[in-house]
Short mmCIF file of C-alpha atoms in Angstrom, two decimals:
data_model
loop_
_atom_site.label_atom_id
_atom_site.label_comp_id
_atom_site.label_asym_id
_atom_site.label_seq_id
_atom_site.Cartn_x
_atom_site.Cartn_y
_atom_site.Cartn_z
CA UNK A 1 -19.10 -68.70 -88.48
CA UNK A 2 -16.99 -71.22 -86.53
CA UNK A 3 -15.87 -74.51 -88.03
CA UNK A 4 -17.98 -77.48 -86.87
CA UNK A 5 -16.71 -80.30 -84.68
CA UNK A 6 -17.09 -83.68 -86.40
CA UNK A 7 -16.91 -87.09 -84.70
CA UNK A 8 -16.26 -89.86 -87.25
CA UNK A 9 -17.18 -93.36 -86.02
CA UNK A 10 -15.29 -95.81 -88.22
CA UNK A 11 -16.65 -99.37 -88.37
CA UNK A 12 -14.50 -102.39 -89.13
CA UNK A 13 -16.00 -103.00 -92.59
CA UNK A 14 -15.51 -99.47 -93.95
CA UNK A 15 -13.17 -99.52 -96.99
CA UNK A 16 -9.91 -97.73 -96.26
CA UNK A 17 -10.30 -95.49 -99.31
CA UNK A 18 -13.65 -94.21 -97.98
CA UNK A 19 -12.43 -93.38 -94.48
CA UNK A 20 -9.10 -91.85 -95.53
CA UNK A 21 -10.44 -89.64 -98.33
CA UNK A 22 -13.42 -88.46 -96.28
CA UNK A 23 -11.31 -87.47 -93.26
CA UNK A 24 -8.80 -85.70 -95.51
CA UNK A 25 -11.58 -83.75 -97.22
CA UNK A 26 -13.15 -82.78 -93.88
CA UNK A 27 -9.82 -81.36 -92.74
CA UNK A 28 -9.50 -79.41 -95.98
CA UNK A 29 -12.85 -77.79 -95.14
CA UNK A 30 -11.46 -76.84 -91.73
CA UNK A 31 -13.64 -79.15 -89.64
CA UNK A 32 -12.37 -80.24 -86.24
CA UNK A 33 -12.24 -84.01 -86.78
CA UNK A 34 -12.19 -86.63 -84.03
CA UNK A 35 -11.84 -90.30 -85.01
CA UNK A 36 -13.14 -93.27 -83.04
CA UNK A 37 -13.43 -96.92 -84.00
CA UNK A 38 -16.50 -99.01 -83.25
CA UNK A 39 -17.24 -102.68 -83.85
CA UNK A 40 -20.41 -104.36 -85.07
CA UNK A 41 -21.39 -107.97 -84.15
CA UNK A 42 -21.24 -110.11 -87.27
CA UNK A 43 -19.53 -113.31 -88.35
CA UNK A 44 -19.39 -116.56 -86.35
CA UNK A 45 -20.80 -117.05 -82.85
CA UNK A 46 -17.36 -116.72 -81.26
CA UNK A 47 -16.72 -113.55 -83.26
CA UNK A 48 -20.12 -112.17 -82.23
CA UNK A 49 -19.43 -112.77 -78.52
CA UNK A 50 -15.99 -111.24 -78.81
CA UNK A 51 -17.24 -108.23 -80.76
CA UNK A 52 -20.10 -107.68 -78.31
CA UNK A 53 -17.58 -107.60 -75.47
CA UNK A 54 -15.24 -105.27 -77.34
CA UNK A 55 -18.28 -103.30 -78.50
CA UNK A 56 -19.18 -102.55 -74.88
CA UNK A 57 -15.67 -101.25 -74.32
CA UNK A 58 -15.76 -99.19 -77.52
CA UNK A 59 -19.16 -97.77 -76.50
CA UNK A 60 -17.69 -96.55 -73.21
CA UNK A 61 -14.78 -95.10 -75.15
CA UNK A 62 -17.29 -93.50 -77.50
CA UNK A 63 -19.01 -91.79 -74.57
CA UNK A 64 -15.67 -90.25 -73.61
CA UNK A 65 -15.00 -89.15 -77.18
CA UNK A 66 -18.50 -87.67 -77.40
CA UNK A 67 -18.21 -85.68 -74.19
CA UNK A 68 -14.65 -84.58 -75.01
CA UNK A 69 -15.26 -83.44 -78.59
CA UNK A 70 -18.85 -82.17 -78.01
CA UNK A 71 -19.56 -82.81 -81.71
CA UNK A 72 -21.86 -80.75 -83.90
CA UNK A 73 -22.20 -83.72 -86.25
CA UNK A 74 -21.49 -87.45 -85.98
CA UNK A 75 -20.63 -89.51 -89.07
CA UNK A 76 -21.63 -93.20 -89.10
CA UNK A 77 -21.08 -95.93 -91.69
CA UNK A 78 -23.42 -98.74 -90.60
CA UNK A 79 -26.94 -99.06 -89.09
CA UNK A 80 -25.78 -100.43 -85.74
CA UNK A 81 -23.48 -97.48 -85.12
CA UNK A 82 -26.25 -95.13 -86.25
CA UNK A 83 -28.54 -96.57 -83.56
CA UNK A 84 -25.83 -96.18 -80.88
CA UNK A 85 -25.25 -92.56 -81.93
CA UNK A 86 -28.98 -91.82 -81.85
CA UNK A 87 -29.28 -93.31 -78.35
CA UNK A 88 -26.36 -91.22 -77.13
CA UNK A 89 -27.86 -88.09 -78.67
CA UNK A 90 -31.18 -88.78 -76.93
CA UNK A 91 -29.52 -89.44 -73.57
CA UNK A 92 -27.35 -86.33 -73.77
CA UNK A 93 -30.02 -84.01 -75.18
CA UNK A 94 -27.40 -82.48 -77.47
CA UNK A 95 -28.23 -80.80 -80.78
CA UNK A 96 -25.93 -83.13 -82.69
CA UNK A 97 -26.71 -84.02 -86.30
CA UNK A 98 -26.15 -87.63 -87.39
CA UNK A 99 -24.99 -88.17 -90.97
CA UNK A 100 -24.93 -91.67 -92.47
CA UNK A 101 -22.35 -92.39 -95.17
CA UNK A 102 -23.06 -95.61 -97.07
CA UNK A 103 -19.58 -96.94 -97.93
CA UNK A 104 -20.56 -99.99 -100.02
CA UNK A 105 -22.69 -100.82 -103.05
CA UNK A 106 -24.44 -103.53 -101.01
CA UNK A 107 -27.00 -101.92 -98.72
CA UNK A 108 -28.27 -103.29 -95.40
CA UNK A 109 -32.06 -103.42 -94.99
CA UNK A 110 -31.75 -102.17 -91.39
CA UNK A 111 -30.90 -98.67 -92.66
CA UNK A 112 -34.66 -98.20 -92.93
CA UNK A 113 -35.00 -98.42 -89.13
CA UNK A 114 -32.41 -95.70 -88.39
CA UNK A 115 -33.06 -92.04 -87.55
CA UNK A 116 -30.20 -90.20 -89.22
CA UNK A 117 -30.57 -86.60 -90.32
CA UNK A 118 -28.90 -87.16 -93.69
CA UNK A 119 -28.03 -90.21 -95.81
CA UNK A 120 -25.10 -89.84 -98.22
CA UNK A 121 -24.84 -92.55 -100.88
CA UNK A 122 -22.60 -92.99 -103.91
CA UNK A 123 -25.16 -93.24 -106.73
CA UNK A 124 -28.83 -93.03 -107.67
CA UNK A 125 -29.35 -96.81 -107.35
CA UNK A 126 -28.50 -96.66 -103.64
CA UNK A 127 -30.75 -93.62 -103.24
CA UNK A 128 -33.67 -95.58 -104.70
CA UNK A 129 -32.93 -98.54 -102.39
CA UNK A 130 -32.97 -96.25 -99.35
CA UNK A 131 -36.26 -94.67 -100.40
CA UNK A 132 -37.83 -98.13 -100.85
CA UNK A 133 -36.73 -98.98 -97.29
CA UNK A 134 -38.73 -96.05 -95.96
CA UNK A 135 -36.07 -93.33 -95.70
CA UNK A 136 -37.50 -89.91 -96.58
CA UNK A 137 -36.28 -88.87 -100.03
CA UNK A 138 -35.44 -85.32 -98.89
CA UNK A 139 -32.84 -86.80 -96.49
CA UNK A 140 -31.00 -88.75 -99.23
CA UNK A 141 -28.13 -87.21 -101.18
CA UNK A 142 -26.13 -89.03 -103.93
CA UNK A 143 -22.55 -87.69 -103.71
CA UNK A 144 -20.41 -89.78 -106.10
CA UNK A 145 -17.76 -92.42 -105.49
CA UNK A 146 -14.84 -92.29 -103.08
CA UNK A 147 -11.42 -92.39 -104.72
CA UNK A 148 -7.96 -90.96 -104.15
CA UNK A 149 -7.59 -87.22 -104.71
CA UNK A 150 -5.68 -87.79 -107.98
CA UNK A 151 -8.55 -89.80 -109.50
CA UNK A 152 -11.12 -87.31 -108.23
CA UNK A 153 -9.17 -84.48 -109.86
CA UNK A 154 -8.88 -86.43 -113.12
CA UNK A 155 -12.67 -86.94 -113.17
CA UNK A 156 -13.12 -83.17 -113.68
CA UNK A 157 -11.14 -83.15 -116.94
CA UNK A 158 -12.81 -83.41 -120.33
CA UNK A 159 -12.20 -86.87 -121.77
CA UNK A 160 -11.71 -85.63 -125.34
CA UNK A 161 -9.16 -82.96 -124.36
CA UNK A 162 -7.36 -85.38 -122.09
CA UNK A 163 -6.94 -87.90 -124.92
CA UNK A 164 -5.43 -85.19 -127.11
CA UNK A 165 -2.96 -84.32 -124.35
CA UNK A 166 -2.01 -87.99 -123.96
CA UNK A 167 -1.67 -88.48 -127.71
CA UNK A 168 -4.54 -90.99 -127.94
CA UNK A 169 -6.42 -90.95 -131.25
CA UNK A 170 -8.45 -94.16 -130.85
CA UNK A 171 -12.23 -93.81 -130.57
CA UNK A 172 -12.53 -96.54 -127.95
CA UNK A 173 -10.07 -96.91 -125.07
CA UNK A 174 -10.03 -99.85 -122.65
CA UNK A 175 -7.83 -99.89 -119.55
CA UNK A 176 -6.98 -103.42 -118.37
CA UNK A 177 -5.61 -103.69 -114.83
CA UNK A 178 -3.24 -106.68 -114.71
CA UNK A 179 -1.41 -105.75 -111.52
CA UNK A 180 -1.39 -108.90 -109.39
CA UNK A 181 -2.47 -111.32 -112.14
CA UNK A 182 1.01 -112.71 -112.78
CA UNK A 183 2.55 -114.00 -116.02
CA UNK A 184 0.24 -116.83 -117.11
CA UNK A 185 -3.13 -115.20 -116.46
CA UNK A 186 -2.00 -111.93 -118.04
CA UNK A 187 -0.78 -113.74 -121.17
CA UNK A 188 -4.00 -115.75 -121.42
CA UNK A 189 -6.23 -112.67 -121.16
CA UNK A 190 -4.19 -110.65 -123.64
CA UNK A 191 -4.58 -113.44 -126.20
CA UNK A 192 -8.37 -113.29 -125.84
CA UNK A 193 -8.46 -109.56 -126.62
CA UNK A 194 -7.44 -110.21 -130.22
CA UNK A 195 -10.82 -111.91 -130.76
CA UNK A 196 -12.76 -108.65 -130.41
CA UNK A 197 -14.28 -107.53 -133.68
CA UNK A 198 -14.70 -103.87 -132.71
CA UNK A 199 -12.37 -101.67 -134.72
CA UNK A 200 -10.13 -98.84 -133.53
CA UNK A 201 -9.86 -100.02 -129.90
CA UNK A 202 -6.77 -99.11 -127.89
CA UNK A 203 -5.84 -101.22 -124.84
CA UNK A 204 -3.98 -99.56 -121.98
CA UNK A 205 -2.48 -102.23 -119.72
CA UNK A 206 -2.02 -101.06 -116.12
CA UNK A 207 0.68 -103.38 -114.73
CA UNK A 208 1.29 -101.38 -111.56
CA UNK A 209 4.19 -102.96 -109.65
CA UNK A 210 3.70 -106.43 -111.22
CA UNK A 211 6.92 -107.16 -113.16
CA UNK A 212 5.72 -110.61 -114.28
CA UNK A 213 2.56 -109.18 -115.84
CA UNK A 214 4.61 -106.55 -117.66
CA UNK A 215 6.99 -109.23 -118.97
CA UNK A 216 4.07 -111.33 -120.24
CA UNK A 217 2.61 -108.39 -122.15
CA UNK A 218 5.94 -107.54 -123.75
CA UNK A 219 6.23 -111.17 -124.85
CA UNK A 220 2.66 -111.83 -126.09
CA UNK A 221 1.14 -108.58 -127.35
CA UNK A 222 3.56 -107.90 -130.27
CA UNK A 223 2.31 -111.09 -131.94
CA UNK A 224 -1.35 -110.12 -131.62
CA UNK A 225 -3.40 -107.98 -133.97
CA UNK A 226 -4.32 -105.32 -131.37
CA UNK A 227 -3.36 -101.74 -130.48
CA UNK A 228 -1.91 -101.72 -126.97
CA UNK A 229 0.25 -99.67 -124.61
CA UNK A 230 1.73 -100.55 -121.23
CA UNK A 231 2.21 -98.40 -118.14
CA UNK A 232 3.07 -99.02 -114.50
CA UNK A 233 2.77 -97.12 -111.23
CA UNK A 234 2.95 -93.57 -112.53
CA UNK A 235 1.45 -90.20 -111.76
CA UNK A 236 -0.42 -90.35 -115.07
CA UNK A 237 -2.43 -93.44 -114.06
CA UNK A 238 -5.57 -91.42 -113.09
CA UNK A 239 -5.45 -89.65 -116.47
CA UNK A 240 -5.23 -92.97 -118.36
CA UNK A 241 -8.23 -94.29 -116.42
CA UNK A 242 -10.19 -91.09 -117.11
CA UNK A 243 -9.39 -91.33 -120.82
CA UNK A 244 -10.87 -94.84 -120.97
CA UNK A 245 -14.37 -95.90 -121.90
CA UNK A 246 -14.06 -99.14 -119.95
CA UNK A 247 -11.91 -100.55 -117.16
CA UNK A 248 -11.32 -104.31 -116.98
CA UNK A 249 -10.20 -105.39 -113.51
CA UNK A 250 -10.90 -107.63 -110.55
CA UNK A 251 -14.11 -106.44 -108.82
CA UNK A 252 -12.34 -105.03 -105.77
CA UNK A 253 -13.47 -101.89 -103.95
CA UNK A 254 -10.56 -99.68 -104.94
CA UNK A 255 -10.73 -100.53 -108.67
CA UNK A 256 -14.54 -100.25 -108.87
CA UNK A 257 -14.61 -96.91 -107.06
CA UNK A 258 -11.77 -95.51 -109.19
CA UNK A 259 -13.51 -96.48 -112.42
CA UNK A 260 -16.88 -95.15 -111.23
CA UNK A 261 -15.29 -91.91 -110.06
CA UNK A 262 -13.80 -91.20 -113.51
CA UNK A 263 -17.03 -92.22 -115.27
CA UNK A 264 -15.81 -95.42 -116.94
CA UNK A 265 -17.73 -98.64 -117.52
CA UNK A 266 -16.53 -101.73 -115.69
CA UNK A 267 -15.94 -105.34 -116.65
CA UNK A 268 -15.56 -107.52 -113.55
CA UNK A 269 -12.81 -110.01 -114.30
CA UNK A 270 -13.19 -113.54 -112.83
CA UNK A 271 -14.71 -112.74 -109.39
CA UNK A 272 -13.14 -114.74 -106.56
CA UNK A 273 -14.70 -115.16 -103.12
CA UNK A 274 -18.01 -113.89 -101.76
CA UNK A 275 -16.88 -110.26 -101.46
CA UNK A 276 -15.92 -110.00 -105.12
CA UNK A 277 -19.02 -111.97 -106.17
CA UNK A 278 -21.26 -109.55 -104.23
CA UNK A 279 -19.51 -106.59 -105.80
CA UNK A 280 -19.94 -108.15 -109.27
CA UNK A 281 -23.69 -108.60 -108.67
CA UNK A 282 -23.96 -104.95 -107.66
CA UNK A 283 -22.14 -103.94 -110.84
CA UNK A 284 -24.46 -106.02 -113.03
CA UNK A 285 -27.50 -104.32 -111.47
CA UNK A 286 -25.94 -101.02 -112.61
CA UNK A 287 -25.49 -102.17 -116.21
CA UNK A 288 -21.86 -103.29 -116.03
CA UNK A 289 -20.51 -106.62 -117.29
CA UNK A 290 -18.93 -109.75 -115.78
CA UNK A 291 -16.32 -111.98 -117.41
CA UNK A 292 -16.40 -115.18 -115.38
CA UNK A 293 -13.17 -116.32 -117.08
CA UNK A 294 -10.55 -115.05 -119.53
CA UNK A 295 -12.42 -116.86 -122.31
CA UNK A 296 -15.40 -114.53 -121.82
CA UNK A 297 -13.57 -111.22 -121.42
CA UNK A 298 -13.73 -110.35 -125.13
CA UNK A 299 -17.52 -110.68 -125.37
CA UNK A 300 -17.96 -108.75 -122.08
CA UNK A 301 -15.86 -105.87 -123.45
CA UNK A 302 -17.83 -105.82 -126.71
CA UNK A 303 -21.13 -105.62 -124.79
CA UNK A 304 -19.81 -102.87 -122.53
CA UNK A 305 -18.54 -100.79 -125.49
CA UNK A 306 -22.10 -100.64 -126.84
CA UNK A 307 -23.33 -98.85 -123.70
CA UNK A 308 -23.47 -95.06 -123.70
CA UNK A 309 -20.54 -93.38 -121.96
CA UNK A 310 -21.22 -92.87 -118.25
CA UNK A 311 -21.04 -89.57 -116.39
CA UNK A 312 -19.06 -89.00 -113.23
CA UNK A 313 -20.82 -87.60 -110.16
CA UNK A 314 -17.54 -85.99 -109.12
CA UNK A 315 -15.42 -86.25 -106.01
CA UNK A 316 -17.48 -88.31 -103.56
CA UNK A 317 -15.26 -87.55 -100.57
CA UNK A 318 -15.28 -83.82 -101.18
CA UNK A 319 -19.06 -83.75 -101.79
CA UNK A 320 -19.63 -85.76 -98.59
CA UNK A 321 -17.36 -83.44 -96.59
CA UNK A 322 -19.29 -80.40 -97.87
CA UNK A 323 -22.63 -81.94 -96.85
CA UNK A 324 -21.28 -82.92 -93.43
CA UNK A 325 -19.81 -79.46 -92.90
CA UNK A 326 -23.18 -77.83 -93.67
CA UNK A 327 -24.95 -80.24 -91.30
CA UNK A 328 -22.46 -79.34 -88.58
CA UNK A 329 -22.99 -75.61 -89.02
CA UNK A 330 -26.79 -75.96 -89.09
CA UNK A 331 -26.96 -78.88 -86.62
CA UNK A 332 -29.37 -77.13 -84.25
CA UNK A 333 -31.88 -76.32 -87.00
CA UNK A 334 -31.56 -79.77 -88.59
CA UNK A 335 -32.06 -81.66 -85.32
CA UNK A 336 -34.95 -79.42 -84.25
CA UNK A 337 -36.63 -79.90 -87.63
CA UNK A 338 -36.28 -83.68 -87.38
CA UNK A 339 -37.65 -83.69 -83.83
CA UNK A 340 -40.62 -81.53 -84.82
CA UNK A 341 -41.44 -83.86 -87.72
CA UNK A 342 -41.22 -86.92 -85.46
CA UNK A 343 -43.35 -85.18 -82.81
CA UNK A 344 -46.02 -84.31 -85.37
CA UNK A 345 -46.08 -87.90 -86.67
CA UNK A 346 -46.42 -89.25 -83.12
CA UNK A 347 -49.24 -86.83 -82.32
CA UNK A 348 -51.04 -87.90 -85.51
CA UNK A 349 -50.78 -91.57 -84.52
CA UNK A 350 -52.02 -90.88 -80.98
CA UNK A 351 -54.97 -88.89 -82.33
CA UNK A 352 -55.92 -91.75 -84.67
CA UNK A 353 -55.71 -94.39 -81.92
CA UNK A 354 -57.71 -92.29 -79.44
CA UNK A 355 -60.39 -91.55 -82.06
CA UNK A 356 -60.79 -95.27 -82.79
CA UNK A 357 -61.19 -96.12 -79.12
CA UNK A 358 -63.69 -93.30 -78.61
CA UNK A 359 -65.74 -94.58 -81.56
CA UNK A 360 -65.83 -98.13 -80.14
CA UNK A 361 -66.66 -96.77 -76.69
CA UNK A 362 -69.60 -94.74 -78.00
CA UNK A 363 -70.90 -97.65 -80.07
CA UNK A 364 -70.93 -99.99 -77.04
CA UNK A 365 -72.15 -97.51 -74.38
CA UNK A 366 -75.51 -97.76 -72.62
CA UNK A 367 -78.39 -95.79 -74.10
CA UNK A 368 -79.30 -92.41 -72.62
CA UNK A 369 -81.72 -89.94 -74.16
CA UNK A 370 -83.52 -90.41 -77.47
CA UNK A 371 -80.96 -91.64 -80.01
CA UNK A 372 -81.42 -91.69 -83.79
CA UNK A 373 -80.72 -95.20 -85.15
CA UNK A 374 -81.72 -94.79 -88.79
CA UNK A 375 -81.25 -91.16 -89.80
CA UNK A 376 -78.22 -89.25 -90.99
CA UNK A 377 -77.30 -88.32 -87.40
CA UNK A 378 -77.11 -91.93 -86.20
CA UNK A 379 -73.97 -93.07 -84.41
CA UNK A 380 -71.42 -94.14 -87.06
CA UNK A 381 -69.94 -97.62 -86.93
CA UNK A 382 -66.31 -97.68 -85.70
CA UNK A 383 -63.67 -97.85 -88.42
CA UNK A 384 -60.41 -99.70 -88.04
CA UNK A 385 -59.27 -102.44 -85.71
CA UNK A 386 -59.67 -101.91 -81.98
CA UNK A 387 -56.13 -101.65 -80.51
CA UNK A 388 -55.30 -103.87 -77.56
CA UNK A 389 -53.82 -102.77 -74.25
CA UNK A 390 -50.35 -103.90 -75.29
CA UNK A 391 -50.32 -101.56 -78.29
CA UNK A 392 -51.49 -98.64 -76.16
CA UNK A 393 -48.89 -99.34 -73.48
CA UNK A 394 -46.12 -99.55 -76.08
CA UNK A 395 -47.22 -96.26 -77.66
CA UNK A 396 -47.42 -94.61 -74.26
CA UNK A 397 -43.89 -95.77 -73.38
CA UNK A 398 -42.62 -94.37 -76.68
CA UNK A 399 -44.26 -91.00 -76.06
CA UNK A 400 -42.86 -90.97 -72.53
CA UNK A 401 -39.34 -91.66 -73.86
CA UNK A 402 -39.65 -88.84 -76.40
CA UNK A 403 -40.84 -86.46 -73.71
CA UNK A 404 -37.85 -87.36 -71.53
CA UNK A 405 -35.53 -86.75 -74.48
CA UNK A 406 -37.20 -83.38 -75.10
CA UNK A 407 -36.77 -82.50 -71.43
CA UNK A 408 -33.04 -83.25 -71.63
CA UNK A 409 -32.82 -81.19 -74.80
CA UNK A 410 -34.41 -78.25 -72.96
CA UNK A 411 -31.91 -78.47 -70.11
CA UNK A 412 -28.95 -78.85 -72.47
CA UNK A 413 -30.07 -75.92 -74.62
CA UNK A 414 -30.59 -73.76 -71.53
CA UNK A 415 -27.09 -74.54 -70.23
CA UNK A 416 -25.53 -73.91 -73.63
CA UNK A 417 -27.38 -70.63 -73.99
CA UNK A 418 -25.97 -69.47 -70.64
CA UNK A 419 -22.48 -70.55 -71.66
CA UNK A 420 -22.60 -68.71 -75.00
CA UNK A 421 -24.07 -65.61 -73.34
CA UNK A 422 -21.11 -65.58 -70.96
CA UNK A 423 -18.69 -66.04 -73.87
CA UNK A 424 -20.30 -63.14 -75.72
CA UNK A 425 -19.91 -60.85 -72.70
CA UNK A 426 -16.24 -61.78 -72.33
CA UNK A 427 -15.64 -61.21 -76.04
CA UNK A 428 -17.29 -57.78 -75.90
CA UNK A 429 -15.10 -56.79 -72.95
CA UNK A 430 -12.03 -58.00 -74.86
CA UNK A 431 -13.16 -56.02 -77.96
CA UNK A 432 -13.23 -59.23 -80.00
CA UNK A 433 -16.16 -58.45 -82.29
CA UNK A 434 -15.84 -61.65 -84.35
CA UNK A 435 -15.95 -63.92 -81.29
CA UNK A 436 -18.83 -61.90 -79.82
CA UNK A 437 -20.93 -62.23 -82.97
CA UNK A 438 -20.24 -65.97 -83.15
CA UNK A 439 -21.15 -66.52 -79.50
CA UNK A 440 -24.31 -64.41 -79.87
CA UNK A 441 -25.38 -66.44 -82.90
CA UNK A 442 -24.87 -69.70 -80.98
CA UNK A 443 -26.77 -68.27 -77.99
CA UNK A 444 -29.75 -67.37 -80.19
CA UNK A 445 -29.79 -70.83 -81.78
CA UNK A 446 -29.78 -72.54 -78.39
CA UNK A 447 -32.60 -70.32 -77.15
CA UNK A 448 -34.61 -71.16 -80.25
CA UNK A 449 -33.93 -74.88 -79.76
CA UNK A 450 -35.03 -74.62 -76.14
CA UNK A 451 -38.35 -73.05 -77.18
CA UNK A 452 -38.95 -75.74 -79.81
CA UNK A 453 -38.14 -78.48 -77.31
CA UNK A 454 -40.53 -76.94 -74.79
CA UNK A 455 -43.26 -76.97 -77.43
CA UNK A 456 -42.46 -80.61 -78.16
CA UNK A 457 -42.71 -81.42 -74.43
CA UNK A 458 -46.13 -79.77 -74.29
CA UNK A 459 -47.36 -81.85 -77.23
CA UNK A 460 -46.11 -85.08 -75.67
CA UNK A 461 -47.77 -84.19 -72.34
CA UNK A 462 -51.09 -83.75 -74.14
CA UNK A 463 -50.54 -87.06 -75.94
CA UNK A 464 -49.85 -88.85 -72.65
CA UNK A 465 -53.02 -87.42 -71.11
CA UNK A 466 -55.07 -88.57 -74.10
CA UNK A 467 -53.49 -92.05 -73.98
CA UNK A 468 -54.16 -92.42 -70.25
CA UNK A 469 -57.84 -91.64 -70.87
CA UNK A 470 -57.93 -94.05 -73.82
CA UNK A 471 -56.45 -96.87 -71.73
CA UNK A 472 -59.27 -96.43 -69.17
CA UNK A 473 -61.89 -96.35 -71.94
CA UNK A 474 -60.47 -99.51 -73.50
CA UNK A 475 -61.04 -101.47 -70.28
CA UNK A 476 -64.79 -100.73 -70.44
CA UNK A 477 -65.27 -101.74 -74.09
CA UNK A 478 -66.54 -105.31 -74.68
CA UNK A 479 -64.22 -107.54 -76.63
CA UNK A 480 -65.10 -107.89 -80.35
CA UNK A 481 -65.94 -111.61 -79.99
CA UNK A 482 -68.49 -110.78 -77.25
CA UNK A 483 -70.62 -108.68 -79.62
CA UNK A 484 -72.98 -109.84 -82.37
CA UNK A 485 -73.55 -107.51 -85.29
CA UNK A 486 -76.31 -107.66 -87.90
CA UNK A 487 -73.79 -109.08 -90.37
CA UNK A 488 -72.94 -111.87 -87.92
CA UNK A 489 -76.63 -112.75 -87.47
CA UNK A 490 -77.23 -112.78 -91.24
CA UNK A 491 -74.22 -115.05 -91.75
CA UNK A 492 -75.48 -117.43 -89.06
CA UNK A 493 -78.95 -117.53 -90.67
CA UNK A 494 -77.49 -118.37 -94.07
CA UNK A 495 -75.29 -121.05 -92.56
CA UNK A 496 -78.28 -122.74 -90.95
CA UNK A 497 -80.20 -122.67 -94.22
CA UNK A 498 -77.30 -124.34 -96.00
CA UNK A 499 -75.97 -121.21 -97.67
CA UNK A 500 -72.82 -119.16 -97.34
CA UNK A 501 -72.34 -115.47 -97.95
CA UNK A 502 -72.23 -114.64 -101.63
CA UNK A 503 -73.21 -118.17 -102.76
CA UNK A 504 -76.36 -119.97 -103.96
CA UNK A 505 -77.85 -123.20 -102.61
CA UNK A 506 -76.31 -126.29 -104.08
CA UNK A 507 -78.57 -128.36 -106.36
CA UNK A 508 -78.79 -132.05 -105.62
CA UNK A 509 -77.35 -134.07 -108.44
CA UNK A 510 -79.54 -136.82 -109.94
CA UNK A 511 -77.95 -140.24 -109.75
CA UNK A 512 -76.59 -141.30 -113.14
CA UNK A 513 -77.97 -144.59 -114.58
CA UNK A 514 -75.52 -147.42 -114.38
CA UNK A 515 -74.04 -148.53 -117.69
CA UNK A 516 -75.16 -152.10 -118.66
CA UNK A 517 -72.85 -154.59 -120.29
CA UNK A 518 -73.70 -156.91 -123.27
CA UNK A 519 -74.23 -159.93 -120.96
CA UNK A 520 -76.72 -157.95 -118.88
CA UNK A 521 -78.73 -157.06 -121.97
CA UNK A 522 -78.82 -160.71 -123.19
CA UNK A 523 -80.00 -161.91 -119.80
CA UNK A 524 -82.79 -159.35 -119.81
CA UNK A 525 -83.85 -160.45 -123.32
CA UNK A 526 -84.05 -164.13 -122.23
CA UNK A 527 -86.23 -163.17 -119.28
CA UNK A 528 -88.67 -161.41 -121.62
CA UNK A 529 -88.85 -164.40 -123.99
CA UNK A 530 -89.70 -166.78 -121.12
CA UNK A 531 -92.66 -164.65 -120.28
#
């Protein structure tokens, strides 16, 4: 079994920790990795124009990378790139699997319009979002969060045993990342932690390379009634994070993914800017807490400590690399299966549209022999809305495009089968049994893909023939507003009689007698007396 060739298309908004850890894990699995960078048009108008121009250049570069690497699987990180990859796969006819890796906790709605073969997401919440957008649930795989190898390794350790190794006896452990906060903000937050009423809580302050934050903690913490320890940039940092119940930090990608990878709760500290605010909202939807200021950090920690300890899904990068590797090895079967499912769905839609048109055509045709109008064998009334010519033309164009793609797939599979057959013969002559078996396996897969693509072409040809007949039938069917049904006549009769469907005639209201005043009554009495 040969190692698959993987083309990774990195978009501009992919977090560095996602791209770097994924590529490293793919190389560990032995995949032949090719990297290419693509751009997506977002931002201001000027940025959009510029990115569209550079996007055209990157697309041409992508074509070269595609033809050079001849990938078994393509990895994409955003919906736009997924669409480009799908178009290139259709135009080339290659049996290339497309795997989507969702790198953020904020999900784009346009993922629902993509045609990837697998969708890898970091947690169950994202999996549910994808399913609600229309992505088939059997294509979605939660893999865990992306973090550096050291944090991923720490996530596999038992928390209780790790605390014993680190000499931590406290029942509740909170890691507070103060790296980058500076002296004043660190001192202010540390003072607030003494307000927490929860007993037996140990604070581990991660100062990283921030000397000012470390100085503030050394100055302030000894005067506070809290248990606390300080550490900097050390090889034990992943173990301290894994030993913690909660991590308090700025809601930045690296910190959130690290905490999620080791299975710790998260308190988002004073979000700044739209990116951090969006991340904080995503955390809240997952049951985490936000401290909008240092004054609120104590209550946020108390609330988070009440939540049941979270479980880690493991090494997200390694799990993603394993799924991608499998897709690369089985790319031919995966792509053929997806094409067959799409072909069956298209055929079902064509059959439904043609049946509707036939029903309308029969209902509006001229009478021939004796026709039963009242018995059980009478002509049924058409069900569903009559499609217009534009819908039929659009469906026909779609079927035509799929047939062209299937035709290219047939040609590509035939050429590949010849190439692998030649490689097998050369390997046999060279007494290289391993290479011969591998080439023979690839030859058989390409032959099987060619047969499946031929069957798909046959189905699309039948669909096109049925659609051509339906388009002719549609031209002879009177428009709905030109026909008058029994329901229409009954409605018109009721309207003329002053009634509407489902209502009763309105009763005329008797005029109410006018109320008389005291002066009116006196005047009437005088008139009677004069008589």
